[in-house]
Amino acid sequence: MKKLLLLPLLLASPIYADITSSISSSVKLEVAAPGTTADRIGNSYSVSGTGVNTTDGTTAGSVGGLGAVTNGINAYTPITASQLTDGESFNYTVSHTTGDTIATSLTTGEVSPFGDLTSTSGGTATNLAGTVDNHVITLTAGSAGTTATGSYVTSVTVD
């Protein structure tokens, strides 16, 4: 009988495992930079009509339009329209948009005076703070345009 009781004890072997534990804490403080986005408005010209005579002041039948470009602006030739036949129906439409001038000398931080600008001011770090002390995270909100992020991560791996 004694031999049978020892057999299970001899078959049992030790179990080994690798256990890894990791704890990390961090604080991230950000202050937004100022920025500007600019969309340039381009030049455009459109004309349509029926039952009209047109002239640019020199040439009859001229429909006007856009000419040579200087600093992003096309030269514009306006036209004059008059009713082709007295008493007859007519319609006439003209549309002209002068585009934004492209600045030729800007210094760092300047933006061309385009028609569609969006600017944001930079953040101010006033009062912005963060600390980690023995995995205790403390964050203090800053002024406008700031972000404070705290992170505490614990992981356990068993192989």
GROMACS .gro file of C-alpha atoms in nm:
model
  159
    1MET     CA    1   0.000   0.000   0.000
    2LYS     CA    2   0.276   0.240   0.081
    3LYS     CA    3   0.406   0.210  -0.272
    4LEU     CA    4   0.073   0.317  -0.423
    5LEU     CA    5   0.056   0.636  -0.215
    6LEU     CA    6   0.402   0.749  -0.326
    7LEU     CA    7   0.329   0.703  -0.696
    8PRO     CA    8   0.097   1.011  -0.733
    9LEU     CA    9   0.347   1.225  -0.544
   10LEU     CA   10   0.627   1.122  -0.779
   11LEU     CA   11   0.419   1.199  -1.090
   12ALA     CA   12   0.337   1.552  -0.975
   13SER     CA   13   0.587   1.810  -1.105
   14PRO     CA   14   0.631   2.173  -1.012
   15ILE     CA   15   0.446   2.436  -1.220
   16TYR     CA   16   0.642   2.735  -1.341
   17ALA     CA   17   0.493   3.067  -1.459
   18ASP     CA   18   0.639   3.402  -1.562
   19ILE     CA   19   0.446   3.691  -1.415
   20THR     CA   20   0.519   4.046  -1.522
   21SER     CA   21   0.361   4.346  -1.358
   22SER     CA   22   0.379   4.702  -1.488
   23ILE     CA   23   0.249   5.029  -1.348
   24SER     CA   24   0.296   5.364  -1.520
   25SER     CA   25   0.164   5.713  -1.469
   26SER     CA   26   0.198   6.015  -1.695
   27VAL     CA   27   0.085   6.372  -1.738
   28LYS     CA   28   0.060   6.551  -2.073
   29LEU     CA   29   0.020   6.930  -2.085
   30GLU     CA   30  -0.052   7.109  -2.416
   31VAL     CA   31  -0.085   7.474  -2.512
   32ALA     CA   32  -0.246   7.539  -2.852
   33ALA     CA   33  -0.050   7.739  -3.106
   34PRO     CA   34  -0.214   8.029  -3.285
   35GLY     CA   35  -0.319   7.968  -3.642
   36THR     CA   36  -0.494   8.110  -3.944
   37THR     CA   37  -0.661   7.944  -4.241
   38ALA     CA   38  -0.717   8.147  -4.554
   39ASP     CA   39  -0.928   8.074  -4.860
   40ARG     CA   40  -0.868   8.300  -5.156
   41ILE     CA   41  -1.171   8.426  -5.346
   42GLY     CA   42  -1.103   8.399  -5.719
   43ASN     CA   43  -1.203   8.620  -6.008
   44SER     CA   44  -1.520   8.539  -6.198
   45TYR     CA   45  -1.729   8.686  -6.478
   46SER     CA   46  -2.056   8.575  -6.629
   47VAL     CA   47  -2.285   8.738  -6.886
   48SER     CA   48  -2.604   8.624  -7.057
   49GLY     CA   49  -2.891   8.787  -7.237
   50THR     CA   50  -3.130   8.796  -7.529
   51GLY     CA   51  -3.273   9.088  -7.721
   52VAL     CA   52  -2.987   9.327  -7.634
   53ASN     CA   53  -2.705   9.513  -7.807
   54THR     CA   54  -2.373   9.518  -7.620
   55THR     CA   55  -2.062   9.733  -7.638
   56ASP     CA   56  -1.749   9.787  -7.434
   57GLY     CA   57  -1.748  10.150  -7.543
   58THR     CA   58  -1.530  10.078  -7.846
   59THR     CA   59  -1.647   9.753  -8.002
   60ALA     CA   60  -2.014   9.674  -8.075
   61GLY     CA   61  -2.114   9.319  -7.986
   62SER     CA   62  -1.845   9.290  -7.717
   63VAL     CA   63  -1.937   9.081  -7.415
   64GLY     CA   64  -1.667   9.223  -7.187
   65GLY     CA   65  -1.484   8.995  -6.952
   66LEU     CA   66  -1.162   8.932  -6.768
   67GLY     CA   67  -0.819   9.027  -6.900
   68ALA     CA   68  -0.457   9.011  -6.788
   69VAL     CA   69  -0.372   8.924  -6.427
   70THR     CA   70  -0.180   9.151  -6.189
   71ASN     CA   71  -0.116   9.025  -5.833
   72GLY     CA   72  -0.405   8.780  -5.866
   73ILE     CA   73  -0.657   9.034  -5.998
   74ASN     CA   74  -0.783   9.008  -6.355
   75ALA     CA   75  -0.840   9.328  -6.551
   76TYR     CA   76  -1.215   9.375  -6.604
   77THR     CA   77  -1.379   9.507  -6.920
   78PRO     CA   78  -1.734   9.622  -6.840
   79ILE     CA   79  -2.000   9.633  -7.108
   80THR     CA   80  -2.308   9.841  -7.173
   81ALA     CA   81  -2.626   9.673  -7.291
   82SER     CA   82  -2.925   9.830  -7.460
   83GLN     CA   83  -3.253   9.691  -7.587
   84LEU     CA   84  -3.212   9.552  -7.940
   85THR     CA   85  -3.561   9.641  -8.066
   86ASP     CA   86  -3.784   9.897  -7.895
   87GLY     CA   87  -4.094   9.737  -7.750
   88GLU     CA   88  -3.958   9.382  -7.777
   89SER     CA   89  -3.882   9.167  -7.474
   90PHE     CA   90  -3.523   9.132  -7.354
   91ASN     CA   91  -3.322   9.003  -7.063
   92TYR     CA   92  -2.969   9.069  -6.959
   93THR     CA   93  -2.760   8.947  -6.665
   94VAL     CA   94  -2.399   9.018  -6.578
   95SER     CA   95  -2.206   8.904  -6.273
   96HIS     CA   96  -1.850   8.999  -6.181
   97THR     CA   97  -1.646   8.912  -5.873
   98THR     CA   98  -1.306   9.069  -5.825
   99GLY     CA   99  -1.077   8.815  -5.660
  100ASP     CA  100  -0.847   8.868  -5.367
  101THR     CA  101  -0.515   9.040  -5.427
  102ILE     CA  102  -0.214   8.818  -5.366
  103ALA     CA  103   0.026   8.999  -5.136
  104THR     CA  104   0.374   9.026  -5.281
  105SER     CA  105   0.570   9.088  -4.962
  106LEU     CA  106   0.464   8.924  -4.638
  107THR     CA  107   0.673   8.869  -4.329
  108THR     CA  108   0.648   8.569  -4.101
  109GLY     CA  109   0.315   8.570  -3.920
  110GLU     CA  110   0.136   8.794  -4.173
  111VAL     CA  111  -0.151   8.664  -4.384
  112SER     CA  112  -0.277   8.797  -4.717
  113PRO     CA  113  -0.601   8.991  -4.670
  114PHE     CA  114  -0.812   8.726  -4.840
  115GLY     CA  115  -1.191   8.734  -4.836
  116ASP     CA  116  -1.231   8.424  -4.618
  117LEU     CA  117  -1.005   8.414  -4.309
  118THR     CA  118  -1.036   8.218  -3.986
  119SER     CA  119  -0.789   8.293  -3.708
  120THR     CA  120  -0.749   8.135  -3.366
  121SER     CA  121  -0.540   8.279  -3.090
  122GLY     CA  122  -0.283   8.071  -2.910
  123GLY     CA  123  -0.346   7.924  -2.569
  124THR     CA  124  -0.207   8.067  -2.248
  125ALA     CA  125  -0.043   7.832  -1.999
  126THR     CA  126  -0.158   8.040  -1.700
  127ASN     CA  127  -0.234   7.798  -1.411
  128LEU     CA  128  -0.180   7.490  -1.633
  129ALA     CA  129  -0.007   7.226  -1.423
  130GLY     CA  130   0.022   6.853  -1.371
  131THR     CA  131   0.210   6.629  -1.130
  132VAL     CA  132   0.259   6.259  -1.061
  133ASP     CA  133   0.350   6.165  -0.704
  134ASN     CA  134   0.361   5.795  -0.621
  135HIS     CA  135   0.104   5.733  -0.899
  136VAL     CA  136  -0.127   6.005  -0.768
  137ILE     CA  137  -0.205   6.237  -1.060
  138THR     CA  138  -0.294   6.601  -1.000
  139LEU     CA  139  -0.408   6.825  -1.289
  140THR     CA  140  -0.481   7.197  -1.280
  141ALA     CA  141  -0.681   7.349  -1.565
  142GLY     CA  142  -0.511   7.619  -1.765
  143SER     CA  143  -0.651   7.914  -1.953
  144ALA     CA  144  -0.822   7.899  -2.292
  145GLY     CA  145  -0.649   7.686  -2.556
  146THR     CA  146  -0.489   7.437  -2.315
  147THR     CA  147  -0.529   7.065  -2.252
  148ALA     CA  148  -0.419   6.859  -1.950
  149THR     CA  149  -0.433   6.478  -1.965
  150GLY     CA  150  -0.341   6.234  -1.689
  151SER     CA  151  -0.299   5.860  -1.738
  152TYR     CA  152  -0.256   5.570  -1.495
  153VAL     CA  153  -0.200   5.225  -1.648
  154THR     CA  154  -0.162   4.892  -1.466
  155SER     CA  155  -0.095   4.567  -1.649
  156VAL     CA  156  -0.027   4.211  -1.541
  157THR     CA  157   0.099   3.944  -1.784
  158VAL     CA  158   0.111   3.575  -1.703
  159ASP     CA  159   0.308   3.348  -1.938
   0.00000   0.00000   0.00000
